[in-house]
Coordinates of C-alpha atoms and ligand atoms in Angstrom, one line a residue:
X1 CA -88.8 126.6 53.0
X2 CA -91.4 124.9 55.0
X3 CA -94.2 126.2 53.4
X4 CA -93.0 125.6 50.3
X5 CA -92.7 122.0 51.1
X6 CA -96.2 121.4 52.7
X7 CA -97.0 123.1 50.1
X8 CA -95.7 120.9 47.4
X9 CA -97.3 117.9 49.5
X10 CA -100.5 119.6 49.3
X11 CA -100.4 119.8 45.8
X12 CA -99.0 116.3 44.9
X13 CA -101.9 115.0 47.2
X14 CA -104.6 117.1 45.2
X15 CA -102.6 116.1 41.5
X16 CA -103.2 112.2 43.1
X17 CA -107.2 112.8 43.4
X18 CA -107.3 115.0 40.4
X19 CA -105.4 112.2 38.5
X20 CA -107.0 109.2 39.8
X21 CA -110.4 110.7 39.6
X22 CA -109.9 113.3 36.6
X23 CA -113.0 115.8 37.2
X24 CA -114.3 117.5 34.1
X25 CA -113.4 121.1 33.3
X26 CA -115.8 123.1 35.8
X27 CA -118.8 124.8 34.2
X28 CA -117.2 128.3 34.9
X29 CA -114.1 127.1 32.8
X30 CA -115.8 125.8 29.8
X31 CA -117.7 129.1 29.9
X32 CA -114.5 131.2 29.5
X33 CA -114.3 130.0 26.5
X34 CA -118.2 129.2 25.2
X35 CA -118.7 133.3 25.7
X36 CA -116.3 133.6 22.7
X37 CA -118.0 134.6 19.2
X38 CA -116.4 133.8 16.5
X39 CA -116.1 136.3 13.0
X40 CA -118.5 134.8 10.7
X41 CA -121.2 133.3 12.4
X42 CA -119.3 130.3 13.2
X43 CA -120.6 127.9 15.8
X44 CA -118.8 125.3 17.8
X45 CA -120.7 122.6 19.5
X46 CA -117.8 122.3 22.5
X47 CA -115.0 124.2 23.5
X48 CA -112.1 123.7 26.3
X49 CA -109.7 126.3 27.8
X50 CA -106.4 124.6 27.9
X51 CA -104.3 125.9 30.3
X52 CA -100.5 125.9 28.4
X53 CA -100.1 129.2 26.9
X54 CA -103.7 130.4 27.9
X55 CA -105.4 128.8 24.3
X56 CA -108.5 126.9 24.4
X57 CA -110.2 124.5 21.6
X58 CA -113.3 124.7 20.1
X59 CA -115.0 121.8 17.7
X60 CA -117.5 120.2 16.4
X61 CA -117.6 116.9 15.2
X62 CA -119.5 115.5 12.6
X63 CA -120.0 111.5 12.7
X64 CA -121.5 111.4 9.4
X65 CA -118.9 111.9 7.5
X66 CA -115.7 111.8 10.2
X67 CA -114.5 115.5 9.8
X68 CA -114.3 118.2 12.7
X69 CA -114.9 121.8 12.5
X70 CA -112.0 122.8 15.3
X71 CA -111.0 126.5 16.1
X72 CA -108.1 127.3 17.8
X73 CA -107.6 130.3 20.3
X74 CA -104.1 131.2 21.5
X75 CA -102.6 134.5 22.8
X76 CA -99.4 135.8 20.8
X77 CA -97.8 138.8 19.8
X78 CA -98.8 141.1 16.4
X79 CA -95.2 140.1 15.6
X80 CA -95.6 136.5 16.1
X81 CA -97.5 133.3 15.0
X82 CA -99.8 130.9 16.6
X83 CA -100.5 127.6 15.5
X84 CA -102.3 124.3 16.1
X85 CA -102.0 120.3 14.6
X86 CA -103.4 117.3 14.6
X87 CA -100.3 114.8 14.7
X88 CA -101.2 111.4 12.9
X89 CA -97.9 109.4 13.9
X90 CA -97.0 110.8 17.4
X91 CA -96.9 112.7 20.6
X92 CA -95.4 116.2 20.1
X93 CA -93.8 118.3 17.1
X94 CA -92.5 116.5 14.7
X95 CA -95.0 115.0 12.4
X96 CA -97.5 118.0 13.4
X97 CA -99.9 118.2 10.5
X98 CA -100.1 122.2 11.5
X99 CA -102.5 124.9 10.9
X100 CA -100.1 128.0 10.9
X101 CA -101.6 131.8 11.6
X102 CA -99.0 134.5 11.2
X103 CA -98.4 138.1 10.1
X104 CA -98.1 138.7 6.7
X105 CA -95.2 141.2 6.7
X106 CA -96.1 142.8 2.8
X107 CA -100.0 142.9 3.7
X108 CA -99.8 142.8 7.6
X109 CA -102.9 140.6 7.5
X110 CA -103.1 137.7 9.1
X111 CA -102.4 134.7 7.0
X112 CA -103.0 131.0 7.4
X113 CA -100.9 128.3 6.0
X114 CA -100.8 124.4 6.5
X115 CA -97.8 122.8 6.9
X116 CA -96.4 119.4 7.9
X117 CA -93.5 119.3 10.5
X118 CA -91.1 117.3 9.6
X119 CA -88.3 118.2 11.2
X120 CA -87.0 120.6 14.1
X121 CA -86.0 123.0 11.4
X122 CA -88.8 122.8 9.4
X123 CA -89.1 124.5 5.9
X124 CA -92.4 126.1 5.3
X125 CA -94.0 126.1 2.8
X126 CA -97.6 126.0 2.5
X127 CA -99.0 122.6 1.7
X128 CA -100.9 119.6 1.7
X129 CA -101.8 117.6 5.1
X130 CA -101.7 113.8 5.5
X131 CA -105.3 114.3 6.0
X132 CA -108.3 116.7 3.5
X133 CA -108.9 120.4 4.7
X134 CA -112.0 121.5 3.7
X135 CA -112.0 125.0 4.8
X136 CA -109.4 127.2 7.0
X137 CA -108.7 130.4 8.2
X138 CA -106.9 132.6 10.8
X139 CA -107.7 136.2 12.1
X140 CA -106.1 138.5 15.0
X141 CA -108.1 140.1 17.5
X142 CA -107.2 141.4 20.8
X143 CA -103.7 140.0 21.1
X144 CA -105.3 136.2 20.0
X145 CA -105.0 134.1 16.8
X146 CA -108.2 132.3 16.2
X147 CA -107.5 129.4 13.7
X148 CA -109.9 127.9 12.3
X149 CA -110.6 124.8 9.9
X150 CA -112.5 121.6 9.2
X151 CA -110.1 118.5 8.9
X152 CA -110.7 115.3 7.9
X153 CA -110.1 113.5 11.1
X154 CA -107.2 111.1 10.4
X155 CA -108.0 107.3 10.2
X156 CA -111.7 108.5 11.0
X157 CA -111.0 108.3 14.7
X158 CA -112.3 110.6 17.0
X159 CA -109.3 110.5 19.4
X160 CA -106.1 112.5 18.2
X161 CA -102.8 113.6 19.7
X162 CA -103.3 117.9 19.2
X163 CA -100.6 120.6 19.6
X164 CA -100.7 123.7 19.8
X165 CA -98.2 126.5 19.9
X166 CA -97.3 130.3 19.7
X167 CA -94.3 132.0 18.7
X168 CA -92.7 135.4 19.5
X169 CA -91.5 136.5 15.8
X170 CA -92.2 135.6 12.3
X171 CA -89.8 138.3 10.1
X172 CA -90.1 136.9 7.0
X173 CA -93.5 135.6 7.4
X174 CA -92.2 132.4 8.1
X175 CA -92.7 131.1 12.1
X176 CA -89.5 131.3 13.9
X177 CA -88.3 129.0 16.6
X178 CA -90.6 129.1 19.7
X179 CA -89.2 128.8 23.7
X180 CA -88.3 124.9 24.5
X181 CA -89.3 125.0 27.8
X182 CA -92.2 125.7 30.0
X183 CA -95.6 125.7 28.8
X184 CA -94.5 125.8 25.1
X185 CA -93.4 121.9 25.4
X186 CA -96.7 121.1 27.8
X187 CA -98.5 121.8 24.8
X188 CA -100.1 118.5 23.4
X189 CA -103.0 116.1 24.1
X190 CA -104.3 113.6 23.7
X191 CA -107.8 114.3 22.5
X192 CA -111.5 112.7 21.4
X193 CA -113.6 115.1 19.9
X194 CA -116.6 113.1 20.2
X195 CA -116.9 114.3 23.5
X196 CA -119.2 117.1 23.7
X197 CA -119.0 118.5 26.7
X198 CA -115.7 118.0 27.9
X199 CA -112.5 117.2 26.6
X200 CA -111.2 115.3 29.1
X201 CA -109.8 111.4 28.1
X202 CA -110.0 109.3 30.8
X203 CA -108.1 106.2 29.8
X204 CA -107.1 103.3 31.7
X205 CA -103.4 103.5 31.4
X206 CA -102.7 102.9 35.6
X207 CA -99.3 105.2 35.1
X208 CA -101.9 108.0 35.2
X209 CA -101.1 109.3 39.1
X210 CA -97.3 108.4 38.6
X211 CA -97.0 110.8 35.5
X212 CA -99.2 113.6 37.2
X213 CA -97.2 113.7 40.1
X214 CA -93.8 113.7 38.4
X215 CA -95.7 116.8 36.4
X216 CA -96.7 118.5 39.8
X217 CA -93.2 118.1 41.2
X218 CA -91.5 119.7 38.3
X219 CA -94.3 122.2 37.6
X220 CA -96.0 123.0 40.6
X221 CA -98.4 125.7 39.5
X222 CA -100.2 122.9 36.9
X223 CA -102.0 121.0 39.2
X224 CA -104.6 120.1 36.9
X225 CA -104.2 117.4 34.2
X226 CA -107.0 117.0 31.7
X227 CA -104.8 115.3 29.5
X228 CA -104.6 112.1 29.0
X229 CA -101.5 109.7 29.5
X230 CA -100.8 109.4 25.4
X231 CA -98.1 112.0 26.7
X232 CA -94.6 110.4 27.2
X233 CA -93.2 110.3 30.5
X234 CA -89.9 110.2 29.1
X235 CA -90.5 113.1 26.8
X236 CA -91.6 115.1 29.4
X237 CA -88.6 114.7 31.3
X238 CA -85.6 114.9 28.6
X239 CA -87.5 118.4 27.6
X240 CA -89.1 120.2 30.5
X241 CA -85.6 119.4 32.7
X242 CA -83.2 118.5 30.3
X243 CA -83.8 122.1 27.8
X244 CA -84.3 123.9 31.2
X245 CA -81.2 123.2 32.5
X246 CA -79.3 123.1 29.3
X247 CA -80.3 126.6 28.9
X248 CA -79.3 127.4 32.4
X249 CA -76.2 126.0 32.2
X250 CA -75.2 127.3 28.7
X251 CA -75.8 130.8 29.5
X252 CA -73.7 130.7 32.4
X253 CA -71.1 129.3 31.3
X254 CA -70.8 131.1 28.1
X255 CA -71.3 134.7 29.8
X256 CA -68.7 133.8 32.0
X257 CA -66.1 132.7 28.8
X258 CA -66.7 134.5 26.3
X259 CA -67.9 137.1 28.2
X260 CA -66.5 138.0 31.1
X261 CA -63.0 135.5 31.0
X262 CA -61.6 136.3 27.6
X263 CA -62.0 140.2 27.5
X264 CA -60.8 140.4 31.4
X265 CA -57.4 138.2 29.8
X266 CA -57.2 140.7 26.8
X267 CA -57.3 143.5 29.3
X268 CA -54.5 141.8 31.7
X269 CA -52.3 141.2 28.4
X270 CA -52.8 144.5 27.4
X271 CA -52.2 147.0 30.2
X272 CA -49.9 144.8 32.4
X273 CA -47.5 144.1 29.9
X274 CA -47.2 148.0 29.8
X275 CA -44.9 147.9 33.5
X276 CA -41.5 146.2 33.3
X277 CA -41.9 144.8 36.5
X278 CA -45.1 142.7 35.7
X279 CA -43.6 140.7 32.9
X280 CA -43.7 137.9 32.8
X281 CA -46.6 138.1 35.4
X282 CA -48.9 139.8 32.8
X283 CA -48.1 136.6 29.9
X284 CA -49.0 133.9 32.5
X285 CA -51.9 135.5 33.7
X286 CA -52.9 135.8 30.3
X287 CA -52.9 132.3 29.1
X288 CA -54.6 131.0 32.2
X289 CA -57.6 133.8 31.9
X290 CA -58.0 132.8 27.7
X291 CA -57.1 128.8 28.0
X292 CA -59.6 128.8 31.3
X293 CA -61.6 130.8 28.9
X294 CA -61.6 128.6 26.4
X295 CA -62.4 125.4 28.1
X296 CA -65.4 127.0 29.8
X297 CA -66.4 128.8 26.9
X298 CA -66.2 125.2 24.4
X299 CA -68.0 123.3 26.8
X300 CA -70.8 126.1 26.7
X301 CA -71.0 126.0 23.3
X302 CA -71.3 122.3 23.0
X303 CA -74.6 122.9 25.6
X304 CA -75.9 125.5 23.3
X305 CA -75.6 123.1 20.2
X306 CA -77.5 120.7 22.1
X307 CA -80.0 123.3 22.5
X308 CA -80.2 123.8 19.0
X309 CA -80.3 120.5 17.5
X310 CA -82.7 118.0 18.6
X311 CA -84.8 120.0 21.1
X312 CA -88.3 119.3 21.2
X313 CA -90.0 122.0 19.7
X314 CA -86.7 124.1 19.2
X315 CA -86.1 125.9 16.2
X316 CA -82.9 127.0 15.7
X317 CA -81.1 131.1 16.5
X318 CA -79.3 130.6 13.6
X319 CA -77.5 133.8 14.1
X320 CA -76.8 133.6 17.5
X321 CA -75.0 129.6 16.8
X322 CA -73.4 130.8 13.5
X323 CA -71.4 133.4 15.9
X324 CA -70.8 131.0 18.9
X325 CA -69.2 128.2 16.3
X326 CA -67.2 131.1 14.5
X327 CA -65.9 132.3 18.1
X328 CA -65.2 128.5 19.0
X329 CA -63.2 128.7 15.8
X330 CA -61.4 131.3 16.4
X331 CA -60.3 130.7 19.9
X332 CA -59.5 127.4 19.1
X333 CA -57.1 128.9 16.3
X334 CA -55.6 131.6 18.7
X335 CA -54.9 128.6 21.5
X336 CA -53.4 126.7 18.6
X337 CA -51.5 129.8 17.3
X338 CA -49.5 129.7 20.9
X339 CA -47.7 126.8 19.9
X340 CA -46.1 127.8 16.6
X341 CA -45.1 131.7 17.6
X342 CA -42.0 132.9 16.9
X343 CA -39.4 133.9 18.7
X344 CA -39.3 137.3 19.6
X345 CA -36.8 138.3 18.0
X346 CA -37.4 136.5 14.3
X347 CA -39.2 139.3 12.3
X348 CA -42.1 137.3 11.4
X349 CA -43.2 137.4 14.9
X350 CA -44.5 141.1 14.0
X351 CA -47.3 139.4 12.0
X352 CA -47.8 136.8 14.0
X353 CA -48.6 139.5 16.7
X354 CA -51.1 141.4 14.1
X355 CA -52.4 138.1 13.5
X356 CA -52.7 137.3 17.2
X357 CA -54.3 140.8 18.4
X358 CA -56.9 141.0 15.2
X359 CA -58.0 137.4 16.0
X360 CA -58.7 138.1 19.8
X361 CA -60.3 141.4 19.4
X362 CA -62.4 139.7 16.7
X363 CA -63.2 137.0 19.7
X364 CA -64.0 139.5 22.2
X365 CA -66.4 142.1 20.1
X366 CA -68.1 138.4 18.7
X367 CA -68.1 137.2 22.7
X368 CA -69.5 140.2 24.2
X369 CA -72.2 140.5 21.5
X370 CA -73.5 137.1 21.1
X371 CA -74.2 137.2 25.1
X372 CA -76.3 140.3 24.3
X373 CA -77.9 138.0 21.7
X374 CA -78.6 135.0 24.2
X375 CA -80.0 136.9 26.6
X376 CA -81.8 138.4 24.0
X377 CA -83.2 135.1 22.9
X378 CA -83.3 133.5 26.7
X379 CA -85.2 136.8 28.3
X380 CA -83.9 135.6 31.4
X381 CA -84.8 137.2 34.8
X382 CA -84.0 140.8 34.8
X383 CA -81.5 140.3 37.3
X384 CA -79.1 138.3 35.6
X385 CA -79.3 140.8 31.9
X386 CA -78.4 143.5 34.8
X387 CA -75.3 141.5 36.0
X388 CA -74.2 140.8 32.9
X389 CA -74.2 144.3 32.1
X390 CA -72.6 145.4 35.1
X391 CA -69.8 143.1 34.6
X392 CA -69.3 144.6 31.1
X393 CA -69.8 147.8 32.4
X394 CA -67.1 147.2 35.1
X395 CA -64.8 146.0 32.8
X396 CA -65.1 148.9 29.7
X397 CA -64.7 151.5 32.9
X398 CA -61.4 149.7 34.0
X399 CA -60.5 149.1 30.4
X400 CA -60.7 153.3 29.7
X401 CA -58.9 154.0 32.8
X402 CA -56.0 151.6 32.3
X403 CA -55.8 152.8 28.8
X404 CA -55.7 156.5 29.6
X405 CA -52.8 155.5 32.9
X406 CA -50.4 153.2 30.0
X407 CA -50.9 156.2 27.5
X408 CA -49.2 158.6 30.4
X409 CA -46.7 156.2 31.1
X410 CA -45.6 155.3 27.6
X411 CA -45.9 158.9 26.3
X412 CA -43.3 159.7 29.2
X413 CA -41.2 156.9 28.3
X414 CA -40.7 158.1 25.1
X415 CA -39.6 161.3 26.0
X416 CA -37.0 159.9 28.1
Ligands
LIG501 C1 -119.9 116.6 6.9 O1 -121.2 116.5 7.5 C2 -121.8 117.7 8.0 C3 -123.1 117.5 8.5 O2 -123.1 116.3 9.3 C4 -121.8 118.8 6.9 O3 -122.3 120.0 7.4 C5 -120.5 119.0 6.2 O4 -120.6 119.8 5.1 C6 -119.9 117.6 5.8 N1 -118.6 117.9 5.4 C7 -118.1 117.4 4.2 C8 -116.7 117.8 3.9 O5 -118.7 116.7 3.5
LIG502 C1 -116.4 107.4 10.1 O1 -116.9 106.6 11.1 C2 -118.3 106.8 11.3 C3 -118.6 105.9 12.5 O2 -117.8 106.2 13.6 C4 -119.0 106.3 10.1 O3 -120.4 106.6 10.3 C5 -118.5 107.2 8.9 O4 -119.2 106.7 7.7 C6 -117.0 107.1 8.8 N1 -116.6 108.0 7.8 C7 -115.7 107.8 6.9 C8 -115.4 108.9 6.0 O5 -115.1 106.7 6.8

């Protein structure tokens, strides 16, 4: 605990003299990425490793006639998609005029596409820039994209806002929704590509320490900021925390529900209700398990549309929220369904029941699977997929046991 604090002081005091004195990248770095030869014969006059998502930069600018030869390098999956943009109107993803490199799935050759992002579920398709592209390309070696093309520098100004990013899958060809936290939302700059040997922007904006040390208190590994202060404060601090703990809080909430919560009250509804004595123990217990259920579970899904929706840089799982509304929808119909059910002795109550039982199952198959599906999607620590399964594991072992003990008693209560 004390070390860790020191050494967080340690490193807001170096993020203070890094910021307020902003050192170019150090000969060794720039050579990590100058050693690089590109396919083709292709030259760059500078190049920059940039430390989110391990991609560096490499241009060259020509005054004459304002365009930029710029390459980008960035580390991704053969199932994935890299991509870089030059973004005319703003800081960040949306208005991204995007170089896209991905995996052709009918060729598997790597394909390059341009692409303006105009929303946070963008349609691709590929297309013209608000700026000319005179040449472009993509290629795959090694695990890294190399994208490559010579724009037209908007407004003929050397200094742009660039993004880059990488993305795990593209099935169809078409980039799917990258992480929304981390490095993939650190990804931007502000950049001049005049510079030639370093891409550093040292502007005069005096918030320059202030941001950096906010950035070294939420992300203490990145001590380093090359970038320059066209990043939003505010940006950073709705995404990086705000997505972070949205996810956090989501999960949880929603492994607990629908998860863990509602199958637990199927179970108690199902096997108690089996021994005289626990009625109506077993109907009480039930409807506090599903309606605590429910409440958790509703309030987890409104986190996970928030997730969805406006995220910075957040595509959407469309399978994964399709499921979680249809289980809100459900529940909510099965919570609702309490209030209007028969009496037990009218007949109708027999289809209420059928209509009852089909509709929870449905809800805890749907539950159990879509929390497969986030932490499929989240790839949270290891520990918490193991707990999860435990928990499920616990409960289908119960579940069998209690099912094979109600079989023995009502098989002898019918031979009575
Ligand atoms: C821009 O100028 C450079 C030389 O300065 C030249 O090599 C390049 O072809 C020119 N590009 C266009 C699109 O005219
Ligand atoms: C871009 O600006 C440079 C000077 O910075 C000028 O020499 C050049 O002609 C301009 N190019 C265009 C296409 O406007």
């Amino acid at each position: 605990m004390g070390c860790q604090a020191s050494r967080r002081i340690l490193l807001l005091l170096a993020t203070i003299v890094v910021a307020t004195s902003q050192p170019p990248p150090t000969a060794a770095q720039t050579a990590s990425c100058a050693d690089h030869t590109f396919s083709g014969g292709r030259l760059y006059a500078a190049c920059s490793p940039l430390e989110e998502l391990d991609a560096s930069v490499h241009w060259t600018y020509h005054a004459s006639n304002g365009t930029a030869d710029v390459a980008f390098r960035v580390p991704g999956g053969s199932a994935g998609w890299a991509a870089w943009a030059i973004n005319p109107s703003a800081v960040g993803m949306l208005g991204a005029n995007t170089v896209f490199a991905y995996h052709d799935p009918a060729t598997g050759v790597v394909a390059v596409a341009t692409a303006v992002v105009d929303s946070y579920t963008p349609a691709f398709a590929d297309g013209d820039l608000a700026f000319a592209v005179h040449r472009r390309g993509a290629e795959y070696t090694d695990g890294v994209y190399a994208i490559h093309a010579t724009v037209a520098l908007p407004g003929n100004s050397t200094r742009q806002n660039i993004v880059w990013q990488a993305g795990t899958s593209s099935p169809d060809g078409l980039p799917e929704s990258h992480q929304v936290f981390g490095d993939n939302v650190m990804s931007s700059r502000s950049w001049d590509f005049r510079s030639a040997e370093a891409a550093v922007v040292v502007d005069d904006v005096p918030a320059a320490p202030r941001y950096s040390v906010y950035r070294a208190l939420l992300r203490p590994k990145n001590v380093r900021t090359y970038d320059s202060l066209d990043h939003h404060i505010l940006d950073f601090f709705t995404w990086e925390n705000l997505a972070g703990l949205c996810v956090q809080i989501h999960g949880v909430l929603n492994a607990v529900s629908w998860g863990v919560l509602l199958p637990l009250g199927v179970m108690l509804a199902r096997y108690m209700r089996v021994f005289p004595s626990l009625d109506p123990a077993w109907f009480y217990l039930h409807v506090a398990c599903q309606c605590s259920g429910y409440v958790i579970g509703a309030a987890g899904w409104v986190f996970g549309l928030t997730l969805g929706s406006p995220a910075k840089g957040a595509l959407q799982h469309h399978g994964h929220r399709n499921i979680g509304t249809a289980l809100f929808v459900l529940s909510s119909l099965q919570v609702s369904a309490l209030l209007i059910r028969p009496k037990k002795t009218v007949k109708v109550r027999f289809y209420w029941n059928l209509y009852h039982w089909s509709v929870g199952y449905t809800v805890v198959v749907l539950g159990v699977v879509n929390v497969f599906k986030g932490i499929g999607i989240l790839q949270p620590d290891q520990k918490y997929k193991h707990a999860y399964l435990g928990a499920v594991l616990v409960l289908a072992v119960v579940a069998f046991v209690l099912e094979l003990v109600t079989l023995t008693v009502r098989f002898k209560k019918g031979r009575r």
